[in-house]
Structures are given as structure tokens and as C-alpha cells.
């Protein structure tokens, strides 16, 4: 992901109080052929993260506020994780995963659900 960020810098933002279908439309309107933004993470009800080129993220943050977002907060990251800007390193990622040595779990794995604030 760091390498993808070096090839095409981007950003992310947390949007509070807008549903995903509305945010998908906001992102589509904020995107251009050379600057895209998209929904990246559905963190919890009422909190969605968007990701893409910085100018498109900024336009989408403004668009989200115009459709009723309670807050639109830029995240302190220099990459556009979980977005189309990660595509240039897909082959590199595939090769890294293919070369990884996976084995059966040796300890029990437990998952906990944490509340989202």
C-alpha cells in the first residue's frame, strides 16, 4: 500500500451521518476521469470512510456535508487505501501473498466486537 501511495498519493476521510447509498452518489459526483473517490470502509452504522485522490476526497467531503453529514473528517494518512488508486500494485500484492508461507493455526483465535464511536 505504501508503494501504491508513492505512485499516486491520495487521502481518506471519515463521514458521519450519511448512508452508503447516498455517499456512493456523492462520491460519483465528486469524481472525474482523473480524480476518483469511493466508499472504502463501512466502519459502523453512521460512520463510513471514503478514499481516493485528495482533490476528489475534498469535493466529496463538501458534498457529504451538503447532503446532511454531521461531520466529514480527513484522516491522517497519505494513501488512498481500499480505493482504485491501489490497483497499480495488485500484481506485486498477488506475488507477495503467493510467496507467503501459511500454516495451520497453533493457538485458538478469538474475535471481539468493539463499539464504534
mmCIF file of C-alpha atoms in Angstrom:
data_model
loop_
_atom_site.group_PDB
_atom_site.id
_atom_site.type_symbol
_atom_site.label_atom_id
_atom_site.label_comp_id
_atom_site.label_asym_id
_atom_site.label_seq_id
_atom_site.Cartn_x
_atom_site.Cartn_y
_atom_site.Cartn_z
ATOM 1 C CA UNK A 1 0.000 0.000 0.000
ATOM 2 C CA UNK A 2 2.901 2.318 0.735
ATOM 3 C CA UNK A 3 4.269 1.678 -2.753
ATOM 4 C CA UNK A 4 0.868 2.446 -4.316
ATOM 5 C CA UNK A 5 0.805 5.692 -2.344
ATOM 6 C CA UNK A 6 4.200 6.598 -3.754
ATOM 7 C CA UNK A 7 2.870 6.034 -7.279
ATOM 8 C CA UNK A 8 -0.343 8.012 -6.698
ATOM 9 C CA UNK A 9 -0.832 9.890 -3.457
ATOM 10 C CA UNK A 10 -4.317 10.153 -2.078
ATOM 11 C CA UNK A 11 -6.306 10.504 1.075
ATOM 12 C CA UNK A 12 -9.195 9.254 3.129
ATOM 13 C CA UNK A 13 -11.968 10.812 5.190
ATOM 14 C CA UNK A 14 -14.498 9.601 7.749
ATOM 15 C CA UNK A 15 -18.048 10.689 7.007
ATOM 16 C CA UNK A 16 -20.553 10.659 9.864
ATOM 17 C CA UNK A 17 -24.309 10.564 9.433
ATOM 18 C CA UNK A 18 -24.718 9.689 5.746
ATOM 19 C CA UNK A 19 -25.841 6.279 4.486
ATOM 20 C CA UNK A 20 -23.706 4.386 1.984
ATOM 21 C CA UNK A 21 -26.071 4.682 -0.981
ATOM 22 C CA UNK A 22 -26.168 8.475 -0.603
ATOM 23 C CA UNK A 23 -22.404 8.595 -0.124
ATOM 24 C CA UNK A 24 -21.901 6.472 -3.270
ATOM 25 C CA UNK A 25 -23.791 9.157 -5.220
ATOM 26 C CA UNK A 26 -21.795 11.960 -3.570
ATOM 27 C CA UNK A 27 -18.543 10.196 -4.487
ATOM 28 C CA UNK A 28 -19.665 9.656 -8.080
ATOM 29 C CA UNK A 29 -20.466 13.363 -8.395
ATOM 30 C CA UNK A 30 -17.113 14.333 -6.818
ATOM 31 C CA UNK A 31 -15.124 12.052 -9.151
ATOM 32 C CA UNK A 32 -13.657 12.997 -12.502
ATOM 33 C CA UNK A 33 -11.858 10.765 -15.021
ATOM 34 C CA UNK A 34 -8.500 11.714 -13.475
ATOM 35 C CA UNK A 35 -9.561 12.154 -9.814
ATOM 36 C CA UNK A 36 -11.752 9.496 -8.248
ATOM 37 C CA UNK A 37 -13.155 8.870 -4.785
ATOM 38 C CA UNK A 38 -15.196 5.958 -3.496
ATOM 39 C CA UNK A 39 -16.646 4.399 -0.373
ATOM 40 C CA UNK A 40 -13.816 2.403 1.205
ATOM 41 C CA UNK A 41 -14.997 1.152 4.612
ATOM 42 C CA UNK A 42 -18.342 0.727 6.312
ATOM 43 C CA UNK A 43 -16.980 1.171 9.837
ATOM 44 C CA UNK A 44 -20.296 1.015 11.674
ATOM 45 C CA UNK A 45 -23.806 2.416 11.358
ATOM 46 C CA UNK A 46 -23.389 6.133 10.776
ATOM 47 C CA UNK A 47 -19.644 6.080 10.035
ATOM 48 C CA UNK A 48 -18.297 5.453 6.546
ATOM 49 C CA UNK A 49 -14.795 6.065 5.198
ATOM 50 C CA UNK A 50 -14.147 7.366 1.684
ATOM 51 C CA UNK A 51 -10.864 7.091 -0.188
ATOM 52 C CA UNK A 52 -9.310 8.421 -3.382
ATOM 53 C CA UNK A 53 -7.365 11.306 -4.849
ATOM 54 C CA UNK A 54 -7.084 14.232 -2.426
ATOM 55 C CA UNK A 55 -8.998 16.735 -4.571
ATOM 56 C CA UNK A 56 -11.855 14.264 -5.095
ATOM 57 C CA UNK A 57 -11.925 13.392 -1.384
ATOM 58 C CA UNK A 58 -12.176 17.099 -0.551
ATOM 59 C CA UNK A 59 -15.034 17.558 -3.045
ATOM 60 C CA UNK A 60 -16.813 14.509 -1.611
ATOM 61 C CA UNK A 61 -16.401 15.822 1.947
ATOM 62 C CA UNK A 62 -18.092 19.076 0.895
ATOM 63 C CA UNK A 63 -20.765 17.112 -0.949
ATOM 64 C CA UNK A 64 -21.394 14.933 2.090
ATOM 65 C CA UNK A 65 -21.883 17.994 4.252
ATOM 66 C CA UNK A 66 -24.351 19.401 1.706
ATOM 67 C CA UNK A 67 -26.491 16.242 1.968
ATOM 68 C CA UNK A 68 -26.542 16.292 5.763
ATOM 69 C CA UNK A 69 -23.334 14.719 7.059
ATOM 70 C CA UNK A 70 -22.823 15.536 10.731
ATOM 71 C CA UNK A 71 -19.062 15.579 10.189
ATOM 72 C CA UNK A 72 -16.549 14.971 7.424
ATOM 73 C CA UNK A 73 -13.100 14.414 8.874
ATOM 74 C CA UNK A 74 -9.931 13.952 6.812
ATOM 75 C CA UNK A 75 -7.839 11.044 8.086
ATOM 76 C CA UNK A 76 -4.136 11.495 8.805
ATOM 77 C CA UNK A 77 -2.953 9.179 6.011
ATOM 78 C CA UNK A 78 -1.032 9.756 2.793
ATOM 79 C CA UNK A 79 -2.515 6.856 0.829
ATOM 80 C CA UNK A 80 -5.937 6.066 -0.569
ATOM 81 C CA UNK A 81 -6.342 2.607 0.974
ATOM 82 C CA UNK A 82 -9.194 0.417 -0.280
ATOM 83 C CA UNK A 83 -9.589 2.514 -3.441
ATOM 84 C CA UNK A 84 -8.876 2.230 -7.144
ATOM 85 C CA UNK A 85 -5.545 4.006 -6.504
ATOM 86 C CA UNK A 86 -4.265 0.693 -5.082
ATOM 87 C CA UNK A 87 -4.710 -1.077 -8.453
ATOM 88 C CA UNK A 88 -1.174 -0.409 -9.788
ATOM 89 C CA UNK A 89 0.347 -2.673 -7.124
ATOM 90 C CA UNK A 90 -2.149 -5.559 -7.489
ATOM 91 C CA UNK A 91 0.341 -7.865 -9.219
ATOM 92 C CA UNK A 92 3.005 -7.078 -6.604
ATOM 93 C CA UNK A 93 0.453 -7.882 -3.859
ATOM 94 C CA UNK A 94 -0.572 -11.131 -5.562
ATOM 95 C CA UNK A 95 3.060 -12.233 -5.761
ATOM 96 C CA UNK A 96 3.684 -11.376 -2.086
ATOM 97 C CA UNK A 97 0.637 -13.367 -0.974
ATOM 98 C CA UNK A 98 1.540 -16.296 -3.238
ATOM 99 C CA UNK A 99 5.049 -16.443 -1.771
ATOM 100 C CA UNK A 100 3.883 -16.270 1.866
ATOM 101 C CA UNK A 101 4.194 -19.423 3.933
ATOM 102 C CA UNK A 102 0.817 -20.146 5.546
ATOM 103 C CA UNK A 103 0.329 -22.895 8.117
ATOM 104 C CA UNK A 104 -2.456 -24.148 10.358
ATOM 105 C CA UNK A 105 -3.211 -22.102 13.471
ATOM 106 C CA UNK A 106 -1.279 -23.190 16.537
ATOM 107 C CA UNK A 107 -3.412 -21.239 19.005
ATOM 108 C CA UNK A 108 -7.126 -20.559 19.287
ATOM 109 C CA UNK A 109 -8.203 -17.363 17.551
ATOM 110 C CA UNK A 110 -10.813 -15.194 19.259
ATOM 111 C CA UNK A 111 -12.552 -12.174 17.771
ATOM 112 C CA UNK A 112 -14.155 -9.395 19.758
ATOM 113 C CA UNK A 113 -16.610 -6.823 18.547
ATOM 114 C CA UNK A 114 -15.785 -3.314 19.714
ATOM 115 C CA UNK A 115 -18.326 -0.496 19.795
ATOM 116 C CA UNK A 116 -17.898 2.211 17.204
ATOM 117 C CA UNK A 117 -17.791 5.820 18.426
#
